[in-house]
Amino acid sequence: MSDLNKVPVTIVTGFLGAGKTTLISHLIRNAGGRRLAVVVNEFGTLGVDGDILASCAIPDCPADNIVELANGCICCTVADDFIPTVERLLALDPRPDHILIETSGLALPKPLLKAFDWPAIRSRITVDGVLALADAEAVASGRFAPDLAALAAQRAADPGMDHETPLSELFEDQLACADMVLLTKSDLAGPDGVAAARALIAAETPRPVPVIELVDGVVDPRLILGLDAAAEDDIAARPSHHDGEDDHEHDDFDSMVVTLGDIADPAYLVARIETLARDHRILRVKGYAAVTGRPMRLLIQAVGARVRHHYDRPWRPGEPRATALVVIAERADIDPPTIRAVLLG
C-alpha cells in the first residue's frame, strides 16, 4: 500500500451483546492476507472484549495491533484517546492495511464518524463502512420496540412527541448510520424471528441498506470489507436522534463491576444472572469466573436472560484468580447492593 493511500477503517457498531467481538475475532482469523489493527472501546472499567481479541492475535494482527480503550466513549474523548490511538496505529511498521473499530454497545456511531473529519487524520484514513450488528432474537422479541404498530400509530397521531425509549433511540441511531446491517444469531431467532427482525429493521432504517444474516460471526470478509463508502463524506444522510446537540451523553445507562471469590457451581451463577435479567432489568453481564478446583478461567457472556459460558483459557501464572463481572443496565436499574446480593444468592 502506498503512503499516499488512505487506510480504510471499518466501524463495527451494535447494541450490547450483538456479537461485535465474535465478528472481529472471525475477521482476524480470516483476514485474507490483510494486516489488521483493532481498536476496542468498552463501556465500563473491566476490559473483556479486548482480552478476547488479544487471544486471537496472529502474525497479520499481532497483539500490538490491538488497542483497548475502556471506561469511556472514544467519540467523547476524541483529542485525548481516539486521535492518539489512530496515529499510533498508523505509525506501526508495517502499517495496517485495514483498521477495525469496535464501538461500545452503548455508543452512538455518528459522533465517532464526525471525528474522522479532524485535520490530523482526515488525509490519512477513510471510513470504508459502518457495520451495524443487530441480534435477530432480541430484535424479534421486541427489546428495542415492544410494539412497532403502536409506536407507528403514536408517531402518526403526534409526530412532535418523543415516544422513544433509550434502547430504541440507540438502536435506531446505530441502524441509521449503517452502510450494512449484519443480522446476528439468526439460528436462535428461527425463520419467523428473522422475518420479524428484518421487517423491524426495514421500518427503522431511513435508507435501504443490505442486510446479511450470520451465525457465530462467520461471514466472508469480502462482503463487509472493501465497501469504499467514504462514510465521513456522507454524514448528512445518516440522521440521529441527537442531531443538533453539541455533544452527547450516556447518562441513560450505567455499569458496575462485581468481584467475587471462587464459585463452586457455574450453573448456580448462571441462574443468578438469569434472575438479574428477569427480575431487575439487567441488560448485559460479562466477565470471568474462577471455579473451585478448575485451572481454567470461565468466560461468561449474558444478554438479558440468555447466558453463555465456557472455559476459555488457563489462569496465567501470577494472574489474580477471581470472579469479576461487569453488569450493565439503564441507570435507574443499577442498584449495587441488590445486584451483589442477587449474585451471591
Short mmCIF file of C-alpha atoms in Angstrom, two decimals:
data_model
loop_
_atom_site.label_atom_id
_atom_site.label_comp_id
_atom_site.label_asym_id
_atom_site.label_seq_id
_atom_site.Cartn_x
_atom_site.Cartn_y
_atom_site.Cartn_z
CA MET A 1 0.00 0.00 0.00
CA SER A 2 1.39 3.41 -0.95
CA ASP A 3 1.71 6.02 1.80
CA LEU A 4 -0.39 8.26 -0.44
CA ASN A 5 -3.38 5.94 0.03
CA LYS A 6 -5.77 6.35 2.91
CA VAL A 7 -6.03 3.41 5.30
CA PRO A 8 -9.61 2.08 5.28
CA VAL A 9 -11.41 1.86 8.62
CA THR A 10 -14.48 -0.22 9.38
CA ILE A 11 -16.66 0.88 12.29
CA VAL A 12 -18.45 -2.05 13.92
CA THR A 13 -21.42 -0.89 15.97
CA GLY A 14 -24.40 -2.63 17.53
CA PHE A 15 -26.10 -2.99 20.88
CA LEU A 16 -24.68 -4.84 23.87
CA GLY A 17 -24.14 -8.49 23.10
CA ALA A 18 -24.96 -8.28 19.40
CA GLY A 19 -21.78 -10.18 18.50
CA LYS A 20 -19.28 -7.46 17.60
CA THR A 21 -16.30 -9.15 19.28
CA THR A 22 -17.23 -12.51 17.74
CA LEU A 23 -17.33 -10.93 14.28
CA ILE A 24 -13.97 -9.21 14.70
CA SER A 25 -12.40 -12.43 16.03
CA HIS A 26 -13.54 -14.13 12.82
CA LEU A 27 -12.12 -11.33 10.67
CA ILE A 28 -8.76 -11.52 12.47
CA ARG A 29 -8.54 -15.24 11.74
CA ASN A 30 -9.73 -14.86 8.15
CA ALA A 31 -8.06 -11.63 7.07
CA GLY A 32 -7.07 -12.95 3.66
CA GLY A 33 -3.54 -11.57 3.95
CA ARG A 34 -4.58 -8.12 5.19
CA ARG A 35 -2.55 -6.61 8.01
CA LEU A 36 -5.25 -5.65 10.51
CA ALA A 37 -5.34 -3.37 13.52
CA VAL A 38 -8.19 -3.25 16.01
CA VAL A 39 -9.50 -0.63 18.43
CA VAL A 40 -11.92 -1.92 21.09
CA ASN A 41 -13.97 0.56 23.11
CA GLU A 42 -15.50 -0.86 26.31
CA PHE A 43 -18.32 0.55 28.42
CA GLY A 44 -17.12 0.10 31.99
CA THR A 45 -13.75 -0.40 33.62
CA LEU A 46 -13.45 -4.16 33.17
CA GLY A 47 -11.93 -4.95 29.79
CA VAL A 48 -13.35 -8.22 28.47
CA ASP A 49 -13.60 -7.84 24.70
CA GLY A 50 -10.02 -6.61 24.27
CA ASP A 51 -8.70 -9.62 26.14
CA ILE A 52 -10.76 -11.95 23.96
CA LEU A 53 -9.43 -10.34 20.78
CA ALA A 54 -5.84 -10.34 22.04
CA SER A 55 -6.11 -14.11 22.37
CA CYS A 56 -6.89 -14.22 18.63
CA ALA A 57 -3.69 -12.41 17.65
CA ILE A 58 -1.90 -13.82 14.59
CA PRO A 59 1.11 -12.56 12.58
CA ASP A 60 -1.11 -10.35 10.39
CA CYS A 61 -2.75 -8.90 13.52
CA PRO A 62 -0.25 -9.16 16.40
CA ALA A 63 -1.16 -8.18 19.95
CA ASP A 64 0.50 -4.76 19.49
CA ASN A 65 -2.08 -4.02 16.79
CA ILE A 66 -4.98 -4.49 19.22
CA VAL A 67 -5.75 -1.47 21.40
CA GLU A 68 -8.38 -1.42 24.13
CA LEU A 69 -9.95 1.82 25.36
CA ALA A 70 -12.01 1.08 28.48
CA ASN A 71 -14.31 3.13 30.69
CA GLY A 72 -15.24 5.77 28.19
CA CYS A 73 -16.60 6.63 24.78
CA ILE A 74 -13.94 7.34 22.18
CA CYS A 75 -16.23 9.75 20.37
CA CYS A 76 -16.48 11.78 23.60
CA THR A 77 -12.70 11.93 24.07
CA VAL A 78 -11.51 12.42 20.52
CA ALA A 79 -8.44 14.55 21.25
CA ASP A 80 -7.34 12.55 24.29
CA ASP A 81 -7.97 8.99 23.13
CA PHE A 82 -9.16 8.49 19.58
CA ILE A 83 -6.72 10.66 17.62
CA PRO A 84 -3.60 9.46 19.51
CA THR A 85 -4.73 5.84 19.13
CA VAL A 86 -5.21 6.18 15.37
CA GLU A 87 -1.86 7.97 15.00
CA ARG A 88 -0.14 5.19 16.95
CA LEU A 89 -1.65 2.54 14.67
CA LEU A 90 -0.73 4.46 11.52
CA ALA A 91 2.85 4.69 12.77
CA LEU A 92 3.20 0.89 13.03
CA ASP A 93 5.76 -0.75 10.76
CA PRO A 94 4.40 -2.39 8.74
CA ARG A 95 1.42 -0.10 8.58
CA PRO A 96 -2.01 -1.78 8.84
CA ASP A 97 -3.91 -2.42 5.63
CA HIS A 98 -7.23 -2.07 7.43
CA ILE A 99 -8.35 -0.84 10.87
CA LEU A 100 -11.39 -2.24 12.68
CA ILE A 101 -13.06 -0.18 15.39
CA GLU A 102 -15.42 -1.99 17.76
CA THR A 103 -17.54 0.63 19.48
CA SER A 104 -19.11 0.21 22.87
CA GLY A 105 -22.54 -1.38 22.64
CA LEU A 106 -23.95 1.87 24.02
CA ALA A 107 -22.12 4.14 21.58
CA LEU A 108 -23.74 6.49 19.11
CA PRO A 109 -21.80 5.88 15.88
CA LYS A 110 -22.40 9.26 14.25
CA PRO A 111 -20.26 11.34 16.67
CA LEU A 112 -17.40 8.90 16.06
CA LEU A 113 -17.91 9.26 12.32
CA LYS A 114 -17.58 13.03 12.68
CA ALA A 115 -14.18 12.54 14.35
CA PHE A 116 -12.78 11.34 11.04
CA ASP A 117 -13.01 14.93 9.81
CA TRP A 118 -10.26 16.02 12.21
CA PRO A 119 -7.36 17.56 10.22
CA ALA A 120 -4.78 15.37 11.97
CA ILE A 121 -6.19 12.20 10.43
CA ARG A 122 -8.61 13.13 7.62
CA SER A 123 -5.96 12.88 4.89
CA ARG A 124 -4.69 9.53 6.20
CA ILE A 125 -7.76 7.36 6.85
CA THR A 126 -11.25 6.86 5.44
CA VAL A 127 -14.33 5.09 6.76
CA ASP A 128 -14.67 2.08 4.47
CA GLY A 129 -18.04 1.31 6.03
CA VAL A 130 -20.19 1.32 9.14
CA LEU A 131 -21.47 -2.14 10.05
CA ALA A 132 -24.43 -2.29 12.45
CA LEU A 133 -24.90 -5.63 14.13
CA ALA A 134 -28.43 -6.50 15.26
CA ASP A 135 -29.23 -9.50 17.44
CA ALA A 136 -32.08 -11.16 15.49
CA GLU A 137 -33.58 -12.82 18.55
CA ALA A 138 -33.51 -9.63 20.64
CA VAL A 139 -34.97 -7.52 17.82
CA ALA A 140 -37.70 -10.05 17.06
CA SER A 141 -38.66 -10.32 20.74
CA GLY A 142 -39.34 -6.57 20.86
CA ARG A 143 -36.49 -5.49 23.11
CA PHE A 144 -35.96 -2.30 21.10
CA ALA A 145 -39.53 -1.52 20.00
CA PRO A 146 -42.02 -3.59 22.02
CA ASP A 147 -44.99 -2.77 19.79
CA LEU A 148 -43.99 -1.47 16.39
CA ALA A 149 -47.58 -0.95 15.24
CA ALA A 150 -48.48 1.01 18.36
CA LEU A 151 -45.31 3.08 18.04
CA ALA A 152 -46.13 3.91 14.40
CA ALA A 153 -49.67 4.91 15.42
CA GLN A 154 -48.33 7.22 18.13
CA ARG A 155 -45.96 8.87 15.68
CA ALA A 156 -48.75 9.35 13.13
CA ALA A 157 -51.03 10.88 15.75
CA ASP A 158 -48.45 13.27 17.10
CA PRO A 159 -45.15 13.44 15.18
CA GLY A 160 -43.82 16.08 17.57
CA MET A 161 -43.93 13.83 20.60
CA ASP A 162 -41.00 11.71 21.70
CA HIS A 163 -42.21 8.18 22.22
CA GLU A 164 -38.76 6.61 22.12
CA THR A 165 -37.07 4.69 24.89
CA PRO A 166 -33.30 4.97 25.42
CA LEU A 167 -32.91 1.49 23.91
CA SER A 168 -34.99 2.24 20.82
CA GLU A 169 -33.22 5.57 20.22
CA LEU A 170 -29.82 3.92 20.42
CA PHE A 171 -30.89 1.06 18.16
CA GLU A 172 -32.32 3.46 15.56
CA ASP A 173 -29.20 5.66 15.63
CA GLN A 174 -26.99 2.63 15.02
CA LEU A 175 -29.15 1.49 12.10
CA ALA A 176 -29.37 5.00 10.61
CA CYS A 177 -25.59 5.30 10.47
CA ALA A 178 -25.01 1.91 8.85
CA ASP A 179 -23.84 1.03 5.38
CA MET A 180 -24.75 -2.59 6.06
CA VAL A 181 -26.71 -4.42 8.78
CA LEU A 182 -25.48 -7.80 9.96
CA LEU A 183 -28.31 -9.81 11.48
CA THR A 184 -26.59 -11.98 14.07
CA LYS A 185 -27.74 -15.05 15.99
CA SER A 186 -30.23 -15.87 13.29
CA ASP A 187 -30.09 -19.52 14.36
CA LEU A 188 -31.54 -18.58 17.76
CA ALA A 189 -34.32 -16.48 16.26
CA GLY A 190 -35.58 -19.08 13.78
CA PRO A 191 -37.19 -18.28 10.41
CA ASP A 192 -40.16 -16.40 11.90
CA GLY A 193 -37.94 -14.39 14.21
CA VAL A 194 -35.56 -13.50 11.38
CA ALA A 195 -38.51 -12.34 9.25
CA ALA A 196 -39.82 -10.21 12.12
CA ALA A 197 -36.38 -8.71 12.74
CA ARG A 198 -35.92 -7.92 9.07
CA ALA A 199 -39.32 -6.18 8.98
CA LEU A 200 -38.49 -4.04 12.01
CA ILE A 201 -35.06 -3.12 10.65
CA ALA A 202 -36.58 -2.14 7.30
CA ALA A 203 -39.10 0.05 9.11
CA GLU A 204 -36.42 1.81 11.17
CA THR A 205 -33.70 2.42 8.57
CA PRO A 206 -34.01 5.80 6.81
CA ARG A 207 -32.47 4.47 3.59
CA PRO A 208 -32.22 1.00 2.07
CA VAL A 209 -29.15 -0.91 3.25
CA PRO A 210 -28.12 -4.53 2.67
CA VAL A 211 -28.95 -6.98 5.47
CA ILE A 212 -26.84 -10.13 5.84
CA GLU A 213 -27.66 -12.97 8.23
CA LEU A 214 -24.82 -14.67 10.08
CA VAL A 215 -24.20 -17.16 12.86
CA ASP A 216 -21.23 -17.08 15.26
CA GLY A 217 -19.69 -14.14 13.40
CA VAL A 218 -18.95 -16.19 10.29
CA VAL A 219 -19.11 -14.11 7.12
CA ASP A 220 -16.95 -13.82 4.01
CA PRO A 221 -14.73 -10.77 4.71
CA ARG A 222 -15.07 -9.80 1.05
CA LEU A 223 -18.74 -8.99 1.71
CA ILE A 224 -18.10 -6.49 4.51
CA LEU A 225 -14.56 -5.15 3.96
CA GLY A 226 -13.82 -3.02 0.91
CA LEU A 227 -17.20 -1.24 0.80
CA ASP A 228 -15.40 2.02 -0.08
CA ALA A 229 -18.25 4.02 1.44
CA ALA A 230 -16.16 7.07 2.46
CA ALA A 231 -18.81 7.50 5.15
CA GLU A 232 -17.14 10.59 6.57
CA ASP A 233 -18.25 12.42 3.40
CA ASP A 234 -21.84 11.21 3.74
CA ILE A 235 -22.71 12.24 7.30
CA ALA A 236 -25.81 14.24 6.34
CA ALA A 237 -27.50 11.09 5.01
CA ARG A 238 -27.20 9.43 8.43
CA PRO A 239 -29.79 11.05 10.74
CA SER A 240 -29.58 10.78 14.51
CA HIS A 241 -31.89 11.50 17.42
CA HIS A 242 -29.05 13.65 18.73
CA ASP A 243 -28.54 15.85 15.68
CA GLY A 244 -28.18 19.48 16.68
CA GLU A 245 -26.68 18.70 20.07
CA ASP A 246 -23.20 20.00 20.79
CA ASP A 247 -22.26 16.72 22.40
CA HIS A 248 -23.90 13.58 23.65
CA GLU A 249 -24.03 11.79 26.95
CA HIS A 250 -24.52 8.24 28.11
CA ASP A 251 -26.48 9.09 31.22
CA ASP A 252 -29.29 6.68 30.33
CA PHE A 253 -27.03 3.70 31.07
CA ASP A 254 -24.57 2.74 33.78
CA SER A 255 -22.36 -0.16 34.77
CA MET A 256 -20.74 -1.68 37.80
CA VAL A 257 -18.18 -4.40 38.40
CA VAL A 258 -18.89 -7.16 40.91
CA THR A 259 -15.85 -9.03 42.22
CA LEU A 260 -16.33 -12.36 43.97
CA GLY A 261 -14.14 -15.23 45.03
CA ASP A 262 -14.17 -18.75 43.61
CA ILE A 263 -17.57 -20.14 42.72
CA ALA A 264 -18.46 -23.75 43.39
CA ASP A 265 -21.14 -24.27 40.74
CA PRO A 266 -21.26 -22.43 37.37
CA ALA A 267 -24.91 -23.47 36.88
CA TYR A 268 -25.87 -21.66 40.08
CA LEU A 269 -24.10 -18.47 38.92
CA VAL A 270 -25.88 -18.71 35.57
CA ALA A 271 -29.22 -18.97 37.40
CA ARG A 272 -28.35 -15.86 39.44
CA ILE A 273 -27.54 -13.91 36.26
CA GLU A 274 -30.84 -15.02 34.72
CA THR A 275 -32.60 -13.72 37.83
CA LEU A 276 -30.90 -10.33 37.41
CA ALA A 277 -32.20 -10.05 33.87
CA ARG A 278 -35.70 -11.30 34.65
CA ASP A 279 -36.37 -9.51 37.94
CA HIS A 280 -34.06 -6.49 37.87
CA ARG A 281 -33.97 -5.42 34.20
CA ILE A 282 -30.23 -6.04 33.77
CA LEU A 283 -29.30 -5.81 30.09
CA ARG A 284 -25.82 -7.32 29.97
CA VAL A 285 -23.40 -9.26 32.16
CA LYS A 286 -19.94 -10.29 31.01
CA GLY A 287 -16.69 -11.24 32.65
CA TYR A 288 -14.79 -14.15 34.12
CA ALA A 289 -15.25 -16.60 36.95
CA ALA A 290 -12.82 -18.66 38.96
CA VAL A 291 -14.36 -22.10 39.56
CA THR A 292 -13.27 -24.14 42.56
CA GLY A 293 -10.96 -26.97 41.54
CA ARG A 294 -10.66 -25.80 37.92
CA PRO A 295 -7.38 -24.47 36.45
CA MET A 296 -9.28 -22.84 33.55
CA ARG A 297 -10.97 -19.44 33.56
CA LEU A 298 -14.73 -19.44 32.90
CA LEU A 299 -15.77 -16.78 30.35
CA ILE A 300 -19.33 -15.53 30.86
CA GLN A 301 -21.38 -13.60 28.30
CA ALA A 302 -25.02 -12.78 29.04
CA VAL A 303 -27.52 -10.79 27.00
CA GLY A 304 -30.63 -10.43 29.08
CA ALA A 305 -31.50 -13.88 30.41
CA ARG A 306 -29.56 -15.64 27.65
CA VAL A 307 -26.29 -16.74 29.26
CA ARG A 308 -23.39 -18.41 27.51
CA HIS A 309 -20.26 -19.64 29.27
CA HIS A 310 -17.22 -21.75 28.54
CA TYR A 311 -13.68 -22.27 29.81
CA ASP A 312 -11.55 -20.09 27.55
CA ARG A 313 -8.00 -20.44 28.89
CA PRO A 314 -5.89 -21.42 31.91
CA TRP A 315 -5.28 -18.83 34.60
CA ARG A 316 -1.87 -17.31 33.90
CA PRO A 317 0.99 -17.53 36.41
CA GLY A 318 0.74 -14.57 38.78
CA GLU A 319 -2.69 -13.57 37.49
CA PRO A 320 -5.18 -12.81 40.30
CA ARG A 321 -7.65 -15.67 40.44
CA ALA A 322 -11.04 -14.06 40.99
CA THR A 323 -14.56 -13.78 39.66
CA ALA A 324 -15.19 -10.37 38.08
CA LEU A 325 -18.38 -9.45 36.24
CA VAL A 326 -19.38 -6.17 34.62
CA VAL A 327 -23.12 -5.52 34.90
CA ILE A 328 -24.79 -3.02 32.53
CA ALA A 329 -28.33 -1.63 32.63
CA GLU A 330 -30.28 1.57 32.39
CA ARG A 331 -29.03 3.90 35.11
CA ALA A 332 -32.15 3.60 37.29
CA ASP A 333 -31.74 -0.18 37.37
CA ILE A 334 -28.16 -0.20 38.66
CA ASP A 335 -28.56 -0.85 42.41
CA PRO A 336 -25.17 -2.18 43.58
CA PRO A 337 -26.29 -3.74 46.89
CA THR A 338 -29.21 -5.55 45.23
CA ILE A 339 -27.14 -6.74 42.27
CA ARG A 340 -24.39 -8.05 44.50
CA ALA A 341 -26.92 -9.76 46.81
CA VAL A 342 -28.59 -11.49 43.87
CA LEU A 343 -25.28 -12.77 42.51
CA LEU A 344 -24.26 -14.06 45.92
CA GLY A 345 -27.66 -15.75 46.30
#
